[in-house]
């Protein structure tokens, strides 16, 4: 069986949950880890804000108490990256990941995320500062380049390896593509051939079949699942299980799915408080509903869906969700 390693750490399987701002918070990571994801990664943590004590930023770096504790750092100054990495490692993080792939304008306009791929010399100062600050493995997540005229992921990966990075993840798009078109898995293979480090391929992996095709096209050592996990926190674990055993697991349905949705909802409220939590949970409820339809179920009637998605009363939301998802298996079977 092929394995995926990060320094001294051997992952239980080769499917990883991607870091996604506003999605892979502590409640979501706990679920994905419990369903067997080989590794889960925190939301992007702004290094300067973290060091300066911003409570919301610090909350993003909390451990999920299951599997490796991996925190993704973003920033544009070596000083803050090194200081944040040291504090986070001292708090128990097992791996520090550096974000050089986020395409969001609010990130790149601050010369962070994928904007760092426009100046590799500067990007290396951040990598070097982070590696020097900690004893835990440091990894880097990047895109293919800023645009089609600057496909420099292989060069950045080579230089990152020389600086002491121990794993590379590549999203198969440029920054200027954002999430349009399709990820170029073959281009990720060019990065793999340029380095001796383990490499994880990312972009458009939404199923077991996608994972197999991605690994074949890219020659990567593992797969990272991002948007494909919306409404499916079990997907990375199921993909990882298949890659390790060849066995396909059935997605949760019926009472199991209802219990999962209810647990996730209550965990969000516990994490953020009721006022913010009921609003943050709505996108997840919508994704769960959409996923249930894709599995062959009926759409929730409009009036019920509106009530589920707009109510501020947790008891009403939990009742509606429990009733609907508990019957999901029966509706698919019918």
Short mmCIF file of C-alpha atoms in Angstrom, two decimals:
data_model
loop_
_atom_site.label_atom_id
_atom_site.label_comp_id
_atom_site.label_asym_id
_atom_site.label_seq_id
_atom_site.Cartn_x
_atom_site.Cartn_y
_atom_site.Cartn_z
CA UNK A 1 0.00 0.00 0.00
CA UNK A 2 1.34 3.44 -0.95
CA UNK A 3 1.76 5.89 1.89
CA UNK A 4 1.94 9.65 2.23
CA UNK A 5 4.44 11.15 4.64
CA UNK A 6 5.23 14.61 5.99
CA UNK A 7 8.60 14.51 7.66
CA UNK A 8 8.34 11.90 10.40
CA UNK A 9 4.56 11.68 10.13
CA UNK A 10 2.96 8.85 8.14
CA UNK A 11 -0.62 9.69 7.22
CA UNK A 12 -3.27 6.98 7.63
CA UNK A 13 -4.28 7.43 4.00
CA UNK A 14 -3.62 9.66 0.99
CA UNK A 15 -6.75 11.86 0.94
CA UNK A 16 -6.59 15.25 2.63
CA UNK A 17 -9.21 17.87 3.43
CA UNK A 18 -8.17 21.21 1.93
CA UNK A 19 -7.94 24.41 3.97
CA UNK A 20 -10.94 26.56 3.04
CA UNK A 21 -11.74 29.89 4.66
CA UNK A 22 -15.22 29.91 6.11
CA UNK A 23 -15.57 26.15 5.67
CA UNK A 24 -12.88 24.08 7.39
CA UNK A 25 -13.45 25.50 10.82
CA UNK A 26 -13.13 23.34 13.92
CA UNK A 27 -16.62 21.73 13.67
CA UNK A 28 -16.08 20.74 10.04
CA UNK A 29 -12.56 19.42 10.63
CA UNK A 30 -13.74 17.28 13.53
CA UNK A 31 -16.32 15.58 11.31
CA UNK A 32 -13.90 15.05 8.43
CA UNK A 33 -11.29 13.61 10.80
CA UNK A 34 -13.83 11.27 12.38
CA UNK A 35 -14.86 9.98 8.96
CA UNK A 36 -11.25 9.08 8.26
CA UNK A 37 -9.61 11.91 6.31
CA UNK A 38 -5.89 11.25 6.09
CA UNK A 39 -5.29 14.81 7.25
CA UNK A 40 -7.33 17.97 7.79
CA UNK A 41 -5.96 21.50 7.53
CA UNK A 42 -7.16 24.60 9.33
CA UNK A 43 -8.62 27.63 7.70
CA UNK A 44 -6.04 30.16 6.59
CA UNK A 45 -4.58 31.98 9.62
CA UNK A 46 -3.27 35.50 9.02
CA UNK A 47 0.15 35.50 10.66
CA UNK A 48 0.31 39.15 11.77
CA UNK A 49 -3.23 39.15 13.17
CA UNK A 50 -2.51 35.94 15.01
CA UNK A 51 0.62 37.28 16.68
CA UNK A 52 -1.15 40.49 17.63
CA UNK A 53 -3.82 38.51 19.47
CA UNK A 54 -6.88 38.79 17.24
CA UNK A 55 -9.35 36.39 18.84
CA UNK A 56 -11.11 35.31 15.65
CA UNK A 57 -7.80 34.57 13.94
CA UNK A 58 -6.53 32.61 16.92
CA UNK A 59 -9.72 30.54 16.99
CA UNK A 60 -8.93 29.32 13.49
CA UNK A 61 -5.75 27.67 14.76
CA UNK A 62 -7.44 25.48 17.38
CA UNK A 63 -6.73 21.74 17.28
CA UNK A 64 -9.51 19.32 16.34
CA UNK A 65 -8.21 16.61 18.73
CA UNK A 66 -8.04 13.93 16.08
CA UNK A 67 -5.16 13.22 13.71
CA UNK A 68 -2.40 15.66 12.93
CA UNK A 69 -2.91 19.27 13.95
CA UNK A 70 -2.08 21.21 10.78
CA UNK A 71 -2.33 25.01 10.69
CA UNK A 72 -2.12 26.99 7.47
CA UNK A 73 -0.40 30.37 7.77
CA UNK A 74 -0.67 33.30 5.39
CA UNK A 75 1.27 36.52 5.31
CA UNK A 76 3.60 38.80 3.40
CA UNK A 77 6.33 39.52 5.95
CA UNK A 78 8.94 37.02 7.11
CA UNK A 79 8.90 38.43 10.64
CA UNK A 80 5.23 37.69 11.23
CA UNK A 81 5.36 34.30 9.52
CA UNK A 82 8.25 33.16 11.71
CA UNK A 83 6.72 34.49 14.93
CA UNK A 84 3.29 33.00 14.23
CA UNK A 85 4.77 29.64 13.25
CA UNK A 86 6.77 29.47 16.47
CA UNK A 87 3.79 30.29 18.69
CA UNK A 88 1.54 27.82 16.87
CA UNK A 89 4.14 25.06 17.04
CA UNK A 90 4.65 25.75 20.74
CA UNK A 91 0.88 25.37 21.16
CA UNK A 92 1.07 21.86 19.74
CA UNK A 93 0.75 22.08 15.97
CA UNK A 94 2.29 19.09 14.20
CA UNK A 95 2.68 20.74 10.79
CA UNK A 96 2.75 24.34 9.52
CA UNK A 97 1.44 24.90 5.99
CA UNK A 98 2.23 28.12 4.11
CA UNK A 99 -0.49 29.56 1.90
CA UNK A 100 0.85 30.61 -1.49
CA UNK A 101 -2.27 29.64 -3.40
CA UNK A 102 -5.27 31.64 -2.20
CA UNK A 103 -6.67 33.60 -5.17
CA UNK A 104 -9.05 35.88 -3.22
CA UNK A 105 -8.59 39.54 -4.04
CA UNK A 106 -8.61 40.60 -0.38
CA UNK A 107 -5.64 38.26 0.15
CA UNK A 108 -3.66 38.92 -3.03
CA UNK A 109 -4.16 42.69 -2.79
CA UNK A 110 -2.21 42.45 0.46
CA UNK A 111 0.59 40.60 -1.37
CA UNK A 112 -0.23 37.31 0.33
CA UNK A 113 -1.56 33.99 -0.97
CA UNK A 114 -0.98 33.38 -4.66
CA UNK A 115 0.38 36.93 -5.10
CA UNK A 116 3.61 35.57 -3.64
CA UNK A 117 4.10 33.57 -6.83
CA UNK A 118 4.79 36.86 -8.62
CA UNK A 119 8.01 37.31 -6.65
CA UNK A 120 9.69 34.03 -5.80
CA UNK A 121 12.64 35.69 -4.09
CA UNK A 122 10.28 37.31 -1.61
CA UNK A 123 8.26 34.10 -1.28
CA UNK A 124 11.44 32.27 -0.27
CA UNK A 125 12.10 34.72 2.56
CA UNK A 126 8.75 33.72 4.09
CA UNK A 127 9.48 30.02 3.64
CA UNK A 128 12.95 30.33 5.15
CA UNK A 129 11.69 32.32 8.13
CA UNK A 130 8.99 29.74 8.84
CA UNK A 131 11.30 26.73 8.51
CA UNK A 132 13.93 28.33 10.72
CA UNK A 133 11.39 29.21 13.42
CA UNK A 134 10.06 25.70 14.10
CA UNK A 135 11.14 22.10 14.53
CA UNK A 136 7.91 20.68 13.04
CA UNK A 137 7.56 19.99 9.30
CA UNK A 138 6.68 22.93 7.06
CA UNK A 139 4.67 22.47 3.86
CA UNK A 140 3.63 24.84 1.07
CA UNK A 141 0.39 25.03 -0.92
CA UNK A 142 0.56 26.86 -4.23
CA UNK A 143 -1.07 27.22 -7.63
CA UNK A 144 0.47 26.62 -11.06
CA UNK A 145 1.40 30.29 -11.20
CA UNK A 146 -0.12 33.74 -11.28
CA UNK A 147 -1.35 33.41 -14.86
CA UNK A 148 -0.69 31.37 -18.00
CA UNK A 149 2.41 33.44 -18.78
CA UNK A 150 4.06 32.68 -15.45
CA UNK A 151 3.69 28.97 -14.72
CA UNK A 152 6.42 28.87 -12.11
CA UNK A 153 5.12 26.29 -9.62
CA UNK A 154 7.94 23.86 -10.43
CA UNK A 155 10.57 26.52 -9.75
CA UNK A 156 8.94 27.58 -6.49
CA UNK A 157 8.64 23.94 -5.41
CA UNK A 158 12.34 23.28 -6.15
CA UNK A 159 13.39 26.32 -4.17
CA UNK A 160 11.03 25.46 -1.32
CA UNK A 161 12.52 21.96 -1.14
CA UNK A 162 16.02 23.43 -0.92
CA UNK A 163 14.81 25.69 1.90
CA UNK A 164 13.65 22.72 3.97
CA UNK A 165 9.98 22.33 3.10
CA UNK A 166 8.83 18.72 3.41
CA UNK A 167 5.70 18.51 1.24
CA UNK A 168 4.18 20.49 -1.61
CA UNK A 169 0.52 20.82 -2.57
CA UNK A 170 -0.42 22.22 -5.98
CA UNK A 171 -3.85 23.37 -7.12
CA UNK A 172 -4.02 22.79 -10.86
CA UNK A 173 -5.10 26.31 -11.81
CA UNK A 174 -3.43 29.70 -12.00
CA UNK A 175 -4.49 32.50 -9.72
CA UNK A 176 -6.13 34.35 -12.57
CA UNK A 177 -8.34 31.35 -13.29
CA UNK A 178 -9.74 31.46 -9.76
CA UNK A 179 -12.02 28.39 -9.92
CA UNK A 180 -13.05 28.69 -13.57
CA UNK A 181 -12.48 26.01 -16.16
CA UNK A 182 -10.97 22.73 -15.06
CA UNK A 183 -7.89 21.97 -13.01
CA UNK A 184 -4.90 20.82 -15.08
CA UNK A 185 -3.81 17.66 -13.33
CA UNK A 186 -1.14 16.91 -15.93
CA UNK A 187 0.53 20.26 -15.22
CA UNK A 188 0.77 19.25 -11.57
CA UNK A 189 2.88 16.35 -12.82
CA UNK A 190 5.48 18.84 -14.06
CA UNK A 191 5.94 19.95 -10.44
CA UNK A 192 6.18 16.38 -9.22
CA UNK A 193 8.98 15.65 -11.67
CA UNK A 194 10.90 18.71 -10.49
CA UNK A 195 11.15 17.65 -6.83
CA UNK A 196 11.86 14.63 -4.69
CA UNK A 197 9.37 15.66 -1.99
CA UNK A 198 5.91 14.13 -1.57
CA UNK A 199 3.36 16.07 -3.60
CA UNK A 200 -0.40 16.41 -3.16
CA UNK A 201 -2.63 17.27 -6.12
CA UNK A 202 -5.59 19.62 -5.59
CA UNK A 203 -8.41 20.92 -7.75
CA UNK A 204 -11.73 19.41 -8.92
CA UNK A 205 -11.52 16.19 -6.93
CA UNK A 206 -15.16 15.41 -6.18
CA UNK A 207 -15.29 11.61 -6.19
CA UNK A 208 -13.29 8.42 -5.92
CA UNK A 209 -13.12 8.31 -9.71
CA UNK A 210 -11.72 11.84 -9.80
CA UNK A 211 -9.09 10.90 -7.23
CA UNK A 212 -7.92 7.93 -9.30
CA UNK A 213 -7.74 10.03 -12.46
CA UNK A 214 -5.96 12.86 -10.65
CA UNK A 215 -3.30 10.54 -9.25
CA UNK A 216 -2.71 8.94 -12.64
CA UNK A 217 -2.46 12.25 -14.52
CA UNK A 218 -0.29 14.04 -11.96
CA UNK A 219 1.81 11.18 -10.52
CA UNK A 220 1.08 12.82 -7.17
CA UNK A 221 1.43 11.00 -3.87
CA UNK A 222 -1.94 12.10 -2.53
CA UNK A 223 -5.08 14.07 -3.28
CA UNK A 224 -6.57 17.11 -1.58
CA UNK A 225 -10.32 17.61 -1.62
CA UNK A 226 -11.75 21.09 -1.29
CA UNK A 227 -15.12 22.16 -2.67
CA UNK A 228 -16.01 18.52 -3.29
CA UNK A 229 -16.41 18.19 0.48
CA UNK A 230 -19.15 20.83 0.68
CA UNK A 231 -22.02 19.00 2.34
CA UNK A 232 -19.90 15.85 2.37
CA UNK A 233 -17.42 15.96 5.27
CA UNK A 234 -17.11 12.20 4.90
CA UNK A 235 -15.74 12.38 1.33
CA UNK A 236 -11.98 12.71 2.07
CA UNK A 237 -12.20 9.75 4.42
CA UNK A 238 -14.12 7.65 1.92
CA UNK A 239 -11.65 8.50 -0.85
CA UNK A 240 -8.73 7.71 1.43
CA UNK A 241 -10.28 4.41 2.45
CA UNK A 242 -10.77 3.42 -1.19
CA UNK A 243 -7.22 4.33 -2.15
CA UNK A 244 -5.93 2.21 0.74
CA UNK A 245 -8.26 -0.79 0.42
CA UNK A 246 -10.15 -0.69 -2.88
CA UNK A 247 -13.43 -0.70 -0.94
CA UNK A 248 -16.13 1.87 -1.67
CA UNK A 249 -18.07 3.02 1.37
CA UNK A 250 -21.67 4.19 1.15
CA UNK A 251 -22.37 7.83 2.05
CA UNK A 252 -24.43 8.34 5.20
CA UNK A 253 -28.19 8.49 4.72
CA UNK A 254 -31.35 8.24 6.75
CA UNK A 255 -30.91 8.55 10.49
CA UNK A 256 -27.11 8.51 10.21
CA UNK A 257 -27.19 11.56 7.95
CA UNK A 258 -29.77 13.29 10.14
CA UNK A 259 -27.60 12.72 13.20
CA UNK A 260 -24.53 14.02 11.36
CA UNK A 261 -26.30 17.20 10.23
CA UNK A 262 -27.73 17.80 13.70
CA UNK A 263 -24.36 17.22 15.34
CA UNK A 264 -22.67 19.58 12.89
CA UNK A 265 -25.30 22.25 13.48
CA UNK A 266 -25.05 22.05 17.25
CA UNK A 267 -21.24 22.04 17.04
CA UNK A 268 -21.30 25.25 14.99
CA UNK A 269 -23.54 26.94 17.55
CA UNK A 270 -21.30 25.75 20.36
CA UNK A 271 -18.21 27.05 18.60
CA UNK A 272 -19.47 30.48 17.52
CA UNK A 273 -22.39 31.11 19.85
CA UNK A 274 -26.03 31.08 18.79
CA UNK A 275 -26.23 34.54 17.19
CA UNK A 276 -23.37 33.99 14.74
CA UNK A 277 -23.73 30.22 14.60
CA UNK A 278 -27.24 30.09 13.13
CA UNK A 279 -26.06 32.27 10.24
CA UNK A 280 -22.77 30.46 9.67
CA UNK A 281 -24.59 27.10 9.66
CA UNK A 282 -26.93 28.04 6.83
CA UNK A 283 -24.44 27.44 4.03
CA UNK A 284 -23.68 24.00 5.43
CA UNK A 285 -27.39 23.15 5.67
CA UNK A 286 -27.81 24.22 2.06
CA UNK A 287 -24.91 22.04 0.96
CA UNK A 288 -26.32 19.04 2.83
CA UNK A 289 -29.67 19.54 1.11
CA UNK A 290 -28.04 19.87 -2.30
CA UNK A 291 -25.97 16.74 -1.74
CA UNK A 292 -29.03 14.74 -0.69
CA UNK A 293 -30.67 15.70 -4.00
CA UNK A 294 -27.58 14.65 -5.96
CA UNK A 295 -27.79 11.24 -4.31
CA UNK A 296 -31.23 10.79 -5.83
CA UNK A 297 -33.49 12.26 -3.21
CA UNK A 298 -36.24 14.82 -3.63
CA UNK A 299 -35.77 18.52 -3.17
CA UNK A 300 -37.03 19.86 0.11
CA UNK A 301 -40.32 21.73 -0.49
CA UNK A 302 -39.77 25.42 -0.93
CA UNK A 303 -41.61 26.54 2.18
CA UNK A 304 -39.74 24.07 4.39
CA UNK A 305 -36.38 24.96 2.86
CA UNK A 306 -37.06 28.66 3.38
CA UNK A 307 -37.93 28.01 7.01
CA UNK A 308 -34.80 25.91 7.48
CA UNK A 309 -32.56 28.50 5.88
CA UNK A 310 -34.02 31.62 7.52
CA UNK A 311 -35.12 30.59 10.99
CA UNK A 312 -33.17 31.89 13.96
CA UNK A 313 -34.60 29.22 16.26
CA UNK A 314 -32.24 26.25 16.67
CA UNK A 315 -35.02 23.97 17.91
CA UNK A 316 -37.08 24.57 14.76
CA UNK A 317 -34.05 24.11 12.51
CA UNK A 318 -33.05 20.86 14.21
CA UNK A 319 -36.60 19.52 13.93
CA UNK A 320 -36.89 20.33 10.23
CA UNK A 321 -33.43 18.95 9.45
CA UNK A 322 -33.96 15.78 11.47
CA UNK A 323 -37.32 15.04 9.86
CA UNK A 324 -36.04 15.63 6.33
CA UNK A 325 -32.69 13.88 6.46
CA UNK A 326 -34.01 10.94 8.49
CA UNK A 327 -36.31 10.11 5.60
CA UNK A 328 -33.62 10.60 2.94
CA UNK A 329 -32.90 6.87 2.57
CA UNK A 330 -36.59 6.07 2.07
CA UNK A 331 -36.99 8.75 -0.60
CA UNK A 332 -33.95 7.50 -2.54
CA UNK A 333 -35.14 3.89 -2.29
CA UNK A 334 -38.61 4.86 -3.53
#
